[in-house]
mmCIF file of C-alpha atoms in Angstrom:
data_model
loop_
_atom_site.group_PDB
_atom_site.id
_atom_site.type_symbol
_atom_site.label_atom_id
_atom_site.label_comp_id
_atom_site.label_asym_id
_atom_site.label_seq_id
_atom_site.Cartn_x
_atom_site.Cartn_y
_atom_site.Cartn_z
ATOM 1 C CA UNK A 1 27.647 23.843 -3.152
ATOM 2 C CA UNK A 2 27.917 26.050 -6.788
ATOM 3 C CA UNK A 3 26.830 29.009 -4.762
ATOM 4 C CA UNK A 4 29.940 28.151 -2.505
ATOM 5 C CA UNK A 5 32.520 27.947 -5.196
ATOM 6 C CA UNK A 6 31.111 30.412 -6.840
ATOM 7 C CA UNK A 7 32.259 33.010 -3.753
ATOM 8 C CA UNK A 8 35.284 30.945 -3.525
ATOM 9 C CA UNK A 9 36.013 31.878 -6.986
ATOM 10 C CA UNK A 10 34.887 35.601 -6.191
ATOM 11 C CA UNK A 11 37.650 36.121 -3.332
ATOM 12 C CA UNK A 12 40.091 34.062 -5.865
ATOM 13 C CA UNK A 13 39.630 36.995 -8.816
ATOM 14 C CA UNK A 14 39.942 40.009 -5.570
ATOM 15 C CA UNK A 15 43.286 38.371 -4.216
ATOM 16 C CA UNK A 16 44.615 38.145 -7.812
ATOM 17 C CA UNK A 17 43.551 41.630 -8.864
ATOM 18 C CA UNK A 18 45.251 42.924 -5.999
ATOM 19 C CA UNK A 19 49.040 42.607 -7.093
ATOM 20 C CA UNK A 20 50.504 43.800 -3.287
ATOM 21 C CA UNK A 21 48.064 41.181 -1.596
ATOM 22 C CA UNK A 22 49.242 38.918 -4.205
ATOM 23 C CA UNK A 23 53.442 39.480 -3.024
ATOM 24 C CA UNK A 24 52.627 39.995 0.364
ATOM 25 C CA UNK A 25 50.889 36.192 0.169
ATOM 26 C CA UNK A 26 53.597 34.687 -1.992
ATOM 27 C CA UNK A 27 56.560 36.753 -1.865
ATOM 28 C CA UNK A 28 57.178 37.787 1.934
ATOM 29 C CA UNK A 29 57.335 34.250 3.125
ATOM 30 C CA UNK A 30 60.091 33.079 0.817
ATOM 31 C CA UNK A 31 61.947 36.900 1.810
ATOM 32 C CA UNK A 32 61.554 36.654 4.936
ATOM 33 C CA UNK A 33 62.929 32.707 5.405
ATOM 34 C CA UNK A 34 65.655 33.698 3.569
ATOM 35 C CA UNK A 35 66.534 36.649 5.441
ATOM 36 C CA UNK A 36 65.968 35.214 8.871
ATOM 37 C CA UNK A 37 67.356 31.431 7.979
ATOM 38 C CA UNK A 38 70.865 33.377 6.264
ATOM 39 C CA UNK A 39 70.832 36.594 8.938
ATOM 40 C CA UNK A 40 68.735 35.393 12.314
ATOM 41 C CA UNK A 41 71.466 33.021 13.655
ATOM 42 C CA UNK A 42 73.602 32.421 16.758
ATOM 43 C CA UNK A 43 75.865 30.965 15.059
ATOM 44 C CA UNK A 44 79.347 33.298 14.702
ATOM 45 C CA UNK A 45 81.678 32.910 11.797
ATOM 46 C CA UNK A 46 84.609 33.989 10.224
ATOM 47 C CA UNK A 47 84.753 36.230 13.416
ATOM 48 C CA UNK A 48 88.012 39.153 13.475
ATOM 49 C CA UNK A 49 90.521 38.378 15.969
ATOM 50 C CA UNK A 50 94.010 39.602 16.801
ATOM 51 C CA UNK A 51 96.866 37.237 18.167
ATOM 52 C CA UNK A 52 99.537 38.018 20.425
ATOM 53 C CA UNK A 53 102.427 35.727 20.218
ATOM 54 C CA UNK A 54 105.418 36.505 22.773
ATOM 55 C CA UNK A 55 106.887 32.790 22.116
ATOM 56 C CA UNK A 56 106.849 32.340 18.335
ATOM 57 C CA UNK A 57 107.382 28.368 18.457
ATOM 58 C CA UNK A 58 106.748 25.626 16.858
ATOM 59 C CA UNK A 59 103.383 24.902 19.261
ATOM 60 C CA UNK A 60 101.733 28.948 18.836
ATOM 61 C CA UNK A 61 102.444 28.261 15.241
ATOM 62 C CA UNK A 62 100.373 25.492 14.970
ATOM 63 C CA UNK A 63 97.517 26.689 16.931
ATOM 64 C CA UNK A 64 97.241 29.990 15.129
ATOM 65 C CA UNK A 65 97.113 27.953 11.639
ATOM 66 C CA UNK A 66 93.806 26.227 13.088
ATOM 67 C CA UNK A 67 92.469 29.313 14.207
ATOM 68 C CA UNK A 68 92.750 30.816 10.870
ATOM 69 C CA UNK A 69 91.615 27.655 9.145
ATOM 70 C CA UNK A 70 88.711 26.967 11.773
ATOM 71 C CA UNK A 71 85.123 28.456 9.558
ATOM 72 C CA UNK A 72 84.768 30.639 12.989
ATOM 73 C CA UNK A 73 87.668 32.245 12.807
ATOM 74 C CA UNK A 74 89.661 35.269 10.757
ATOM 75 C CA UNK A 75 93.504 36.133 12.047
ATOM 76 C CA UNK A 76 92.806 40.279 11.228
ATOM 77 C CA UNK A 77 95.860 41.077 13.243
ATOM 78 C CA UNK A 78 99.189 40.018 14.268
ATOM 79 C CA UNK A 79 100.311 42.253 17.745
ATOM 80 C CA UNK A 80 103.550 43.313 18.535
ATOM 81 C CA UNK A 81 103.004 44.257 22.200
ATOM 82 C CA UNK A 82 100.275 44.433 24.621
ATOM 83 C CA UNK A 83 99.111 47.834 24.613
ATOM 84 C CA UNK A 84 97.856 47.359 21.014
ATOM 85 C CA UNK A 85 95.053 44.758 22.251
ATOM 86 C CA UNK A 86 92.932 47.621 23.619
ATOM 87 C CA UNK A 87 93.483 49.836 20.476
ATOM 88 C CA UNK A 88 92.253 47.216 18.312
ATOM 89 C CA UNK A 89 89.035 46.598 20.752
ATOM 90 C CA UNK A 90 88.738 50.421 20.679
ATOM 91 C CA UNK A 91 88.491 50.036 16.894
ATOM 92 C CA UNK A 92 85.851 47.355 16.608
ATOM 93 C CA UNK A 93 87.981 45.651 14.517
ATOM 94 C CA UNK A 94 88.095 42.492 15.963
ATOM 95 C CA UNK A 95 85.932 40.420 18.393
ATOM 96 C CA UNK A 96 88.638 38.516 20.251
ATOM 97 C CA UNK A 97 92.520 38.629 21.181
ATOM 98 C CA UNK A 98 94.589 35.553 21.619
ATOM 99 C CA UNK A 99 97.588 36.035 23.916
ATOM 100 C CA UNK A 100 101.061 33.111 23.934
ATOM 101 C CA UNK A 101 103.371 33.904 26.839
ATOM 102 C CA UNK A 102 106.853 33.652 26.389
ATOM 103 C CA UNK A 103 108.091 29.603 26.695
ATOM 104 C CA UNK A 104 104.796 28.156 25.044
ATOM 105 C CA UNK A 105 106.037 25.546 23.861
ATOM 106 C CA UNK A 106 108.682 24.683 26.530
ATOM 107 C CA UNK A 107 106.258 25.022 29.139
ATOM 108 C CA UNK A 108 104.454 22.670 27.583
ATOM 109 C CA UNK A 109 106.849 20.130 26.721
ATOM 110 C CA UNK A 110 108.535 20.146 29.729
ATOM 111 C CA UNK A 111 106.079 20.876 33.037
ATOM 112 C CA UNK A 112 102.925 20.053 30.976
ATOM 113 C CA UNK A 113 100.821 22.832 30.661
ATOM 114 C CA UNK A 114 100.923 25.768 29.578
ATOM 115 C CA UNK A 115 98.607 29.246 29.434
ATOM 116 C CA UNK A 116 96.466 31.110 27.012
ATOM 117 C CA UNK A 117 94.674 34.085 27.917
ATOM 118 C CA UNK A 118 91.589 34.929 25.489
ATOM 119 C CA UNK A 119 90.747 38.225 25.610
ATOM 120 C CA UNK A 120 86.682 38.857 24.209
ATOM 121 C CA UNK A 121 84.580 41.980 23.502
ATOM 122 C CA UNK A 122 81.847 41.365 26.071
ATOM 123 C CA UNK A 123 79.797 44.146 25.046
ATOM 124 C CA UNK A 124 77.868 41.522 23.565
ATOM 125 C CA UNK A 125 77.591 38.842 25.985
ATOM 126 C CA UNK A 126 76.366 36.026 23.910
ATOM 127 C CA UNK A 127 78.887 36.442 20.961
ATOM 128 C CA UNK A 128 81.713 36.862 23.759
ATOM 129 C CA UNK A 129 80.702 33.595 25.241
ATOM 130 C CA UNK A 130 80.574 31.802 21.662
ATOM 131 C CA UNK A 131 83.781 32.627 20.478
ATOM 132 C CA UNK A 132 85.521 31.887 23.574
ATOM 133 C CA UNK A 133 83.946 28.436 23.767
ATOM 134 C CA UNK A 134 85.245 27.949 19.955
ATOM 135 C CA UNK A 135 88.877 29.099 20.717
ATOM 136 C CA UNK A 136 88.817 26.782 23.624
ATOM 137 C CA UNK A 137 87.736 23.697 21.875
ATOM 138 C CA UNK A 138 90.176 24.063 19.651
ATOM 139 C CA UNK A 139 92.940 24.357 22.271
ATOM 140 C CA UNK A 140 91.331 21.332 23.983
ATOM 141 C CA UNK A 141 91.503 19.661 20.522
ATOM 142 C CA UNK A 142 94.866 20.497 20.044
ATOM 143 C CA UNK A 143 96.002 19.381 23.294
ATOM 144 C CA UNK A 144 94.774 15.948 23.169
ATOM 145 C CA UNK A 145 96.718 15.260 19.927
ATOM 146 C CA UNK A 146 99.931 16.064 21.635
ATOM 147 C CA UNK A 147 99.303 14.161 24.553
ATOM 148 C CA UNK A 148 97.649 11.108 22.631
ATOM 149 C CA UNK A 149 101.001 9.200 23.588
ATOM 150 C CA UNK A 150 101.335 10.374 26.894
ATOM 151 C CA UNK A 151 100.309 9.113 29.841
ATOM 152 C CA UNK A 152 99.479 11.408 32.021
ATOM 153 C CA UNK A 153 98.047 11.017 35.815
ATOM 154 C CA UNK A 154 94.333 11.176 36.643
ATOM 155 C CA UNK A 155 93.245 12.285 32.738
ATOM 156 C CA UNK A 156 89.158 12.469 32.398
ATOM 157 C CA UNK A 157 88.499 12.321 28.722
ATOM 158 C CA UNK A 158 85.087 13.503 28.129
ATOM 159 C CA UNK A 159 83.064 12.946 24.995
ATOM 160 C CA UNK A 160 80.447 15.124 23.657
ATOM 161 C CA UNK A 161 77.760 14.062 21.046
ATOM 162 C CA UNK A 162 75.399 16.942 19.657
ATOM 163 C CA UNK A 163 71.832 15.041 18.411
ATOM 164 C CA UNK A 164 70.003 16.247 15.557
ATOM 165 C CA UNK A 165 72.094 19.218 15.092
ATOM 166 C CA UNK A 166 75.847 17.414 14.966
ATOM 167 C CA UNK A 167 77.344 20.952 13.711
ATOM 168 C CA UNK A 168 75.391 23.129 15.524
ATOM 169 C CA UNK A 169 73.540 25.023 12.788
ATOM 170 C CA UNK A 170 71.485 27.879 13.550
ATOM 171 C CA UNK A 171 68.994 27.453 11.033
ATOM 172 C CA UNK A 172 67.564 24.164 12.455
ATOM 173 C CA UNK A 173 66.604 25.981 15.371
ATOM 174 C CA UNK A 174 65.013 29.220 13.516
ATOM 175 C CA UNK A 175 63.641 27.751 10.401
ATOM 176 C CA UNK A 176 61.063 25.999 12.345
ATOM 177 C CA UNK A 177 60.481 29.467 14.534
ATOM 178 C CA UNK A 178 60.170 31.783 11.341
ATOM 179 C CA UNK A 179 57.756 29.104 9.666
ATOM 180 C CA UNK A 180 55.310 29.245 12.387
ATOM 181 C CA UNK A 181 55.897 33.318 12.629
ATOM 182 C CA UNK A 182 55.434 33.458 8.790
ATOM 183 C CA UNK A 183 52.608 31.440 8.549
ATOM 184 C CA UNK A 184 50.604 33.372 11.309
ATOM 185 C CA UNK A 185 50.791 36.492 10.636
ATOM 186 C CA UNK A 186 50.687 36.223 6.871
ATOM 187 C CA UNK A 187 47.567 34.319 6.790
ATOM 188 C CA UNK A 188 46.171 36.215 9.936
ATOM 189 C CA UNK A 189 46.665 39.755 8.378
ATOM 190 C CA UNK A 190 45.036 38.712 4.993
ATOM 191 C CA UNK A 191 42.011 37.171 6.566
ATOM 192 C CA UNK A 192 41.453 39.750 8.841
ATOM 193 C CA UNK A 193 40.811 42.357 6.617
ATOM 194 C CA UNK A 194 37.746 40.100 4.321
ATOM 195 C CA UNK A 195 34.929 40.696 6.635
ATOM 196 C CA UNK A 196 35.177 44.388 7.453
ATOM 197 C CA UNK A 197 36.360 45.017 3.990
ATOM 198 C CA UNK A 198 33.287 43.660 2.814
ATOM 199 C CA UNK A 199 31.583 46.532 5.375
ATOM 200 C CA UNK A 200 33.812 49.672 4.300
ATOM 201 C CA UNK A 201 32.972 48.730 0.938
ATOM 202 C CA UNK A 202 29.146 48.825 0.896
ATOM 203 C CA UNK A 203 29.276 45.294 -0.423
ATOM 204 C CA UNK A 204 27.544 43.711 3.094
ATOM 205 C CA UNK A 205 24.511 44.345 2.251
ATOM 206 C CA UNK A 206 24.958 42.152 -0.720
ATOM 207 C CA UNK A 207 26.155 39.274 1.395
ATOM 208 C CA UNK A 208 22.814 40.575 3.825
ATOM 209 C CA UNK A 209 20.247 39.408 0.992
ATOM 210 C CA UNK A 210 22.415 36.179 -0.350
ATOM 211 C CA UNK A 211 20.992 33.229 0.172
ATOM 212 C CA UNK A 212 24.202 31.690 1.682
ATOM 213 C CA UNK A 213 24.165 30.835 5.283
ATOM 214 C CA UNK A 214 26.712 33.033 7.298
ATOM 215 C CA UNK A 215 29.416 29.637 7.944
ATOM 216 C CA UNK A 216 29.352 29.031 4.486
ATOM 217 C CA UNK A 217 30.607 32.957 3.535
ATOM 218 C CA UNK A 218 32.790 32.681 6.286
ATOM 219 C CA UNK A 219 34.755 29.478 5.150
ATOM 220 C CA UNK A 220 34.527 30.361 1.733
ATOM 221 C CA UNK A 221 36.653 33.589 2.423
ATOM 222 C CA UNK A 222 39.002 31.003 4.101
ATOM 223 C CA UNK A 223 39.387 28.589 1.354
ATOM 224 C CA UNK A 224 41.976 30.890 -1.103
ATOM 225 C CA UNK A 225 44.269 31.648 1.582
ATOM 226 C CA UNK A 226 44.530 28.466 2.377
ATOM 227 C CA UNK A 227 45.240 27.094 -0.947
ATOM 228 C CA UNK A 228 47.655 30.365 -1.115
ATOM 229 C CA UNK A 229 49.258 29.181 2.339
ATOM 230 C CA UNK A 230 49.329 25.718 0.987
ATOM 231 C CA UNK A 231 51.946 27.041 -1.184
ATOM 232 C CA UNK A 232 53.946 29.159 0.668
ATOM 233 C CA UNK A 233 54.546 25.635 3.166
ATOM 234 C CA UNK A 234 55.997 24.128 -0.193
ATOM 235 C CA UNK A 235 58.276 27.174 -1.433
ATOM 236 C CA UNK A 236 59.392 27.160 2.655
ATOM 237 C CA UNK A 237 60.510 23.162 2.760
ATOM 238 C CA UNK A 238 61.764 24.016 -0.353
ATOM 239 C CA UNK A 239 64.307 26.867 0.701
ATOM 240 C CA UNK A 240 64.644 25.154 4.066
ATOM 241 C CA UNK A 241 66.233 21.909 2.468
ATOM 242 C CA UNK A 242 67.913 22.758 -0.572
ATOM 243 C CA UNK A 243 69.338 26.635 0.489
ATOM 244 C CA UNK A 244 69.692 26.421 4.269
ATOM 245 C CA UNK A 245 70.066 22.890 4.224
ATOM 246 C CA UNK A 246 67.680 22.204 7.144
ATOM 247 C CA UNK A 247 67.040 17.954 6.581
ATOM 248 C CA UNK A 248 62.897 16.905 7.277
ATOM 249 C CA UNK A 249 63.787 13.765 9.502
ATOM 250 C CA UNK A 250 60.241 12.668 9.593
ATOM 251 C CA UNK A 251 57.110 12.153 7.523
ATOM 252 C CA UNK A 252 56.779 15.025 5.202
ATOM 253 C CA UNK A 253 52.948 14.101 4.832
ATOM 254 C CA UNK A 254 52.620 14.513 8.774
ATOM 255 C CA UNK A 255 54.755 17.663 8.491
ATOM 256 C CA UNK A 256 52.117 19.141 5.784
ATOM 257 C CA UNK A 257 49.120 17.754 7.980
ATOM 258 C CA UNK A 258 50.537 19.519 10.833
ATOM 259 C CA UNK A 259 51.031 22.626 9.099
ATOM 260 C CA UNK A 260 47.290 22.677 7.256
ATOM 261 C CA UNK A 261 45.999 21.980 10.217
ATOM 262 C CA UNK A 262 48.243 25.494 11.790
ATOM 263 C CA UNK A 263 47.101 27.238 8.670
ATOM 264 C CA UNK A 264 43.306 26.588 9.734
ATOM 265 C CA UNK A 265 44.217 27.998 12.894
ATOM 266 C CA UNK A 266 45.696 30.943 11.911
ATOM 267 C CA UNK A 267 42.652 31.745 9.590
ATOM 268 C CA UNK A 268 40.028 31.131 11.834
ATOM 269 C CA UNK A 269 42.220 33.285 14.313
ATOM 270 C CA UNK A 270 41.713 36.165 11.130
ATOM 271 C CA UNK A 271 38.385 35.890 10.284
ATOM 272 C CA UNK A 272 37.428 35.972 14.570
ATOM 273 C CA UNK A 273 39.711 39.471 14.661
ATOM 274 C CA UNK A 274 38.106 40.481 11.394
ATOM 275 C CA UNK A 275 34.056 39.857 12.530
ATOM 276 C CA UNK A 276 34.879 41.665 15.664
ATOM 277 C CA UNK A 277 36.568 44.972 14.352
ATOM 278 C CA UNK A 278 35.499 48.257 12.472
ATOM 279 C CA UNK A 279 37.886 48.761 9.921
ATOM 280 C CA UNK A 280 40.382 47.493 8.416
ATOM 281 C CA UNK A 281 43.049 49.398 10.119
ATOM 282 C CA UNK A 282 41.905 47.824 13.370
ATOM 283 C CA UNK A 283 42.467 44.745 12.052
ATOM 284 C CA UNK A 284 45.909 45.272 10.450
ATOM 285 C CA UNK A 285 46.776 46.511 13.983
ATOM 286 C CA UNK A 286 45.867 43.522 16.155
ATOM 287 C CA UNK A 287 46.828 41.042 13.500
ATOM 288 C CA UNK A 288 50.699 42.614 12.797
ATOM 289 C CA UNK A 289 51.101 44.796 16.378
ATOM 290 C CA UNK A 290 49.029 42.581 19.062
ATOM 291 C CA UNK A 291 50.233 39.144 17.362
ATOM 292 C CA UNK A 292 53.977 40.281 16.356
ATOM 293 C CA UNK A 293 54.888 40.763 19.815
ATOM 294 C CA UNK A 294 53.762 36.907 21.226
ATOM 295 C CA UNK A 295 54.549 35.340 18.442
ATOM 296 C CA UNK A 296 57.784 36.112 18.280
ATOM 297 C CA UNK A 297 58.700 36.451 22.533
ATOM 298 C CA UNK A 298 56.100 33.710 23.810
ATOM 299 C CA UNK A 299 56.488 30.882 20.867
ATOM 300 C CA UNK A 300 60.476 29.300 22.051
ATOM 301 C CA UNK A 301 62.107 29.947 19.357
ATOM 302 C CA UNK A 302 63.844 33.153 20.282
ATOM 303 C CA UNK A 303 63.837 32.969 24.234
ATOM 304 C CA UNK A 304 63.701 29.786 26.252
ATOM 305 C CA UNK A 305 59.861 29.503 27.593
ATOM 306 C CA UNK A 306 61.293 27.589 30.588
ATOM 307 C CA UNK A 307 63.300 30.314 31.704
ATOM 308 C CA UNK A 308 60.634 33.179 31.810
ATOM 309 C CA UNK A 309 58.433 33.872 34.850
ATOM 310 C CA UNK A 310 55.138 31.772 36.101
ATOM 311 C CA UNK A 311 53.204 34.193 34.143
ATOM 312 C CA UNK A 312 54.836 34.761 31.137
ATOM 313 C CA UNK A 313 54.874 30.917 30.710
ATOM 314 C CA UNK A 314 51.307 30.095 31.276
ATOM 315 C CA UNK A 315 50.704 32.970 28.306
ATOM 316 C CA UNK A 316 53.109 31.345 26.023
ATOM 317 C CA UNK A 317 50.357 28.317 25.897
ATOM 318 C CA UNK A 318 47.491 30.356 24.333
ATOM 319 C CA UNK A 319 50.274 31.656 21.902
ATOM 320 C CA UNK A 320 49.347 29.214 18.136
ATOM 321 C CA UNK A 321 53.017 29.915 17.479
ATOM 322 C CA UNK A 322 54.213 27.619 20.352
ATOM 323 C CA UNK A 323 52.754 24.305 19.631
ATOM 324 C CA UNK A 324 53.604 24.397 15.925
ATOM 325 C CA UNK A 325 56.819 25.576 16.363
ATOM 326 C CA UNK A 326 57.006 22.673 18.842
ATOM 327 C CA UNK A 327 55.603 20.328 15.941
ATOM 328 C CA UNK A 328 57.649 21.048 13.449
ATOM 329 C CA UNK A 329 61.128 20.652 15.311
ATOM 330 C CA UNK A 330 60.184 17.588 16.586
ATOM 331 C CA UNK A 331 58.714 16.050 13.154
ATOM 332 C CA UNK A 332 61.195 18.160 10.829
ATOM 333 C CA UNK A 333 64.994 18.182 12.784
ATOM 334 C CA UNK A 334 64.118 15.027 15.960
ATOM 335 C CA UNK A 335 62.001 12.534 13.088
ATOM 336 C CA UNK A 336 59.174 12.478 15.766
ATOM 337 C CA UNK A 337 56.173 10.582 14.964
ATOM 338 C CA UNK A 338 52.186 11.484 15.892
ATOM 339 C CA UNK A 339 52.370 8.907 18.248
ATOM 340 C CA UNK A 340 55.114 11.917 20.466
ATOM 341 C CA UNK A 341 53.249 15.168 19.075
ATOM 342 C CA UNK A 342 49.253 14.264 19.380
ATOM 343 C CA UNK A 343 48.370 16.491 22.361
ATOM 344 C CA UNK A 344 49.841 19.369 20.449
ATOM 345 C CA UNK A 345 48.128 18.293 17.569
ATOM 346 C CA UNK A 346 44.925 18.358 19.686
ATOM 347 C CA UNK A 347 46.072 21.665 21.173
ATOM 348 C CA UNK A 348 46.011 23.051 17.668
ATOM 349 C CA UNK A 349 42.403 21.517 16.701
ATOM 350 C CA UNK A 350 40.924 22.879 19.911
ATOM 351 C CA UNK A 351 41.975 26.211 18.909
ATOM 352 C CA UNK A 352 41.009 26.027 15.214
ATOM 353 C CA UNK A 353 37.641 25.131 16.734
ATOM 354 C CA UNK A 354 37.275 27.541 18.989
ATOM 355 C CA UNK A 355 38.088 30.787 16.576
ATOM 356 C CA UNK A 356 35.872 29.496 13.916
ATOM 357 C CA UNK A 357 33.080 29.157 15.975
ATOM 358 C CA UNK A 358 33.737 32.260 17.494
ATOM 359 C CA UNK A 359 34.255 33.863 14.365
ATOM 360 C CA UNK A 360 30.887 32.471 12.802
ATOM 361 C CA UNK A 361 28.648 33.614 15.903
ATOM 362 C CA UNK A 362 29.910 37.439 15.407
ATOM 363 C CA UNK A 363 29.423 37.264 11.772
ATOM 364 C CA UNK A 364 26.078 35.792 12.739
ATOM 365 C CA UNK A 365 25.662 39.004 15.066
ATOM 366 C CA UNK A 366 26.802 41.480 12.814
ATOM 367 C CA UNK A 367 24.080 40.036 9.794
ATOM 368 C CA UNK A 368 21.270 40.796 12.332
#
């Protein structure tokens, strides 16, 4: 056991000495959920848009003011006649044109309805469809305040209720995704480097005569990432709650079980790639290039899993990534208990299992 923390305390002084290990441990996690949770969103605010108002009333008056003062919306430009709602497009100035007809308000008052034509810049698809869903919820919104007193024939009131996520916040879907990208690749790049490092340094033939059995190296290489890892997860929950203002619904112990316990994966997944390579350039490869691409397609937090192919799905379970990110929304943003995330809890053990053991018998292999 001295021998032990004696290494432990070896790989401890090399991480420290090494000042760009040292920010790329500490510092990239709290950059990079910072620039995803403020950038990575599909949420769309304070969006450009031009109005056209033929009628000028009382009623186009009214709605424009809550456009402007809706937190989605910016009035950039007030249009005189219809050929400028092209120009503007052309421009990229704005992202969506609001057109009133002439008789808003009279239509309205007097036959009941009236029209609106939204006019969106579908060269993105998924911003087009946002905004135009905003404007129309707050013409719906509008509507049923005039028409409170009214009773009108055959009306269908619907009511919508959004759980765990009442205002639609980005970040409680991608703070959960960019943890469990974060945490894998960070601590699978540093780990996978120890081994061969050890090799293109001429120090294996050290470990070669050591009296230390080939596990115990192995998880001693493992033990200052984790404790590194350990507190990235609390600078993370940190930013999460207090800057992006992401709540943790349930057990914050279970969250930081669950997230150890991902942590141990994603090191045993580093020291497996780093026993099984040549250099240390192979191993920055598979760990950043072969893991990037999964991670961040395969895990559910950019693309829906259920609406990719057969294939691509049955992939996306030998992807970490998924289960944790799974984990964490349901423990973090739903208040889940173990009792409704234990066979991805499992899921992760297996794993951790397997790519130790894995990682052990080719360390094993490569001492012979």
């Amino acid at each position: 056991m001295k021998q032990f923390f004696a290494f432990v305390k070896k790989e401890f002084f090399h991480i420290w000495r090494d000042k760009q290990t040292m920010f790329i441990l500490l510092g990239m996690p709290v950059v990079q959920i910072v620039i995803f949770g403020f950038a990575l969103t599909n949420e769309v605010k304070n969006a450009n848009i031009a109005v056209l108002d033929y009628s000028k009333d009382a009623a186009t008056t009214s709605l424009i003011s809550e456009f402007n003062a809706s937190r989605y919306f910016d009035v950039e430009k007030n249009l005189v006649n219809y050929g400028q709602v092209g120009k503007e497009f052309k421009k990229g100035k704005i992202k969506l044109a609001i057109i009133f007809p002439p008789n808003f308000n009279e239509d309205l008052q007097h036959f009941n309805k009236a029209q609106v034509q939204l006019i969106a810049d579908a060269s993105d698809p998924n911003v087009a469809n946002t905004l135009t869903g905003y404007a129309s919820a707050i013409i719906i919104d509008y509507q049923n305040r005039i028409t409170s007193n009214r009773k009108l024939p055959y009306t269908i009131n619907t009511e919508m209720r959004m759980l765990y996520n009442p205002q639609l916040k980005g970040a409680f879907n991608f703070v959960p995704g960019v943890m469990a990208m974060v945490l894998l690749l960070v601590c699978t790049m540093m780990t996978a480097i120890t081994i061969v490092k050890e090799k293109e340094m001429g120090t294996m033939e050290i470990i070669l005569v050591s009296p230390m059995r080939p596990q115990i190296v192995v998880i001693a290489k493992a033990v200052p990432y984790l404790l590194l890892s350990v507190i990235n997860i609390i600078s993370i929950l940190l930013l999460s709650v207090y800057a992006l203002e992401v709540p943790i619904n349930g057990s914050i112990f279970l969250l930081f079980f669950e997230s150890i316990l991902f942590i141990l994966v994603s090191l045993s997944l580093g020291l497996l790639i780093s026993a099984g390579v040549a250099s240390q350039q192979t191993a920055m490869f598979i760990s950043l290039v072969a893991l990037f691409l999964p991670t961040l397609m395969l895990s559910g937090f950019m693309f829906p899993i259920e609406n990719m192919p057969l294939p691509l799905r049955t992939m996306s379970n030998i992807v970490p990534a998924k289960w944790y990110y799974s984990i964490v929304k349901s423990v973090m943003i739903k208040g889940l208990g173990i009792k409704d995330i234990w066979k991805e809890t499992l899921i992760l053990f297996g794993m951790m299992i397997f790519f130790l053991t894995m990682a052990i018998k080719k360390f094993k292999i490569r001492l012979a």
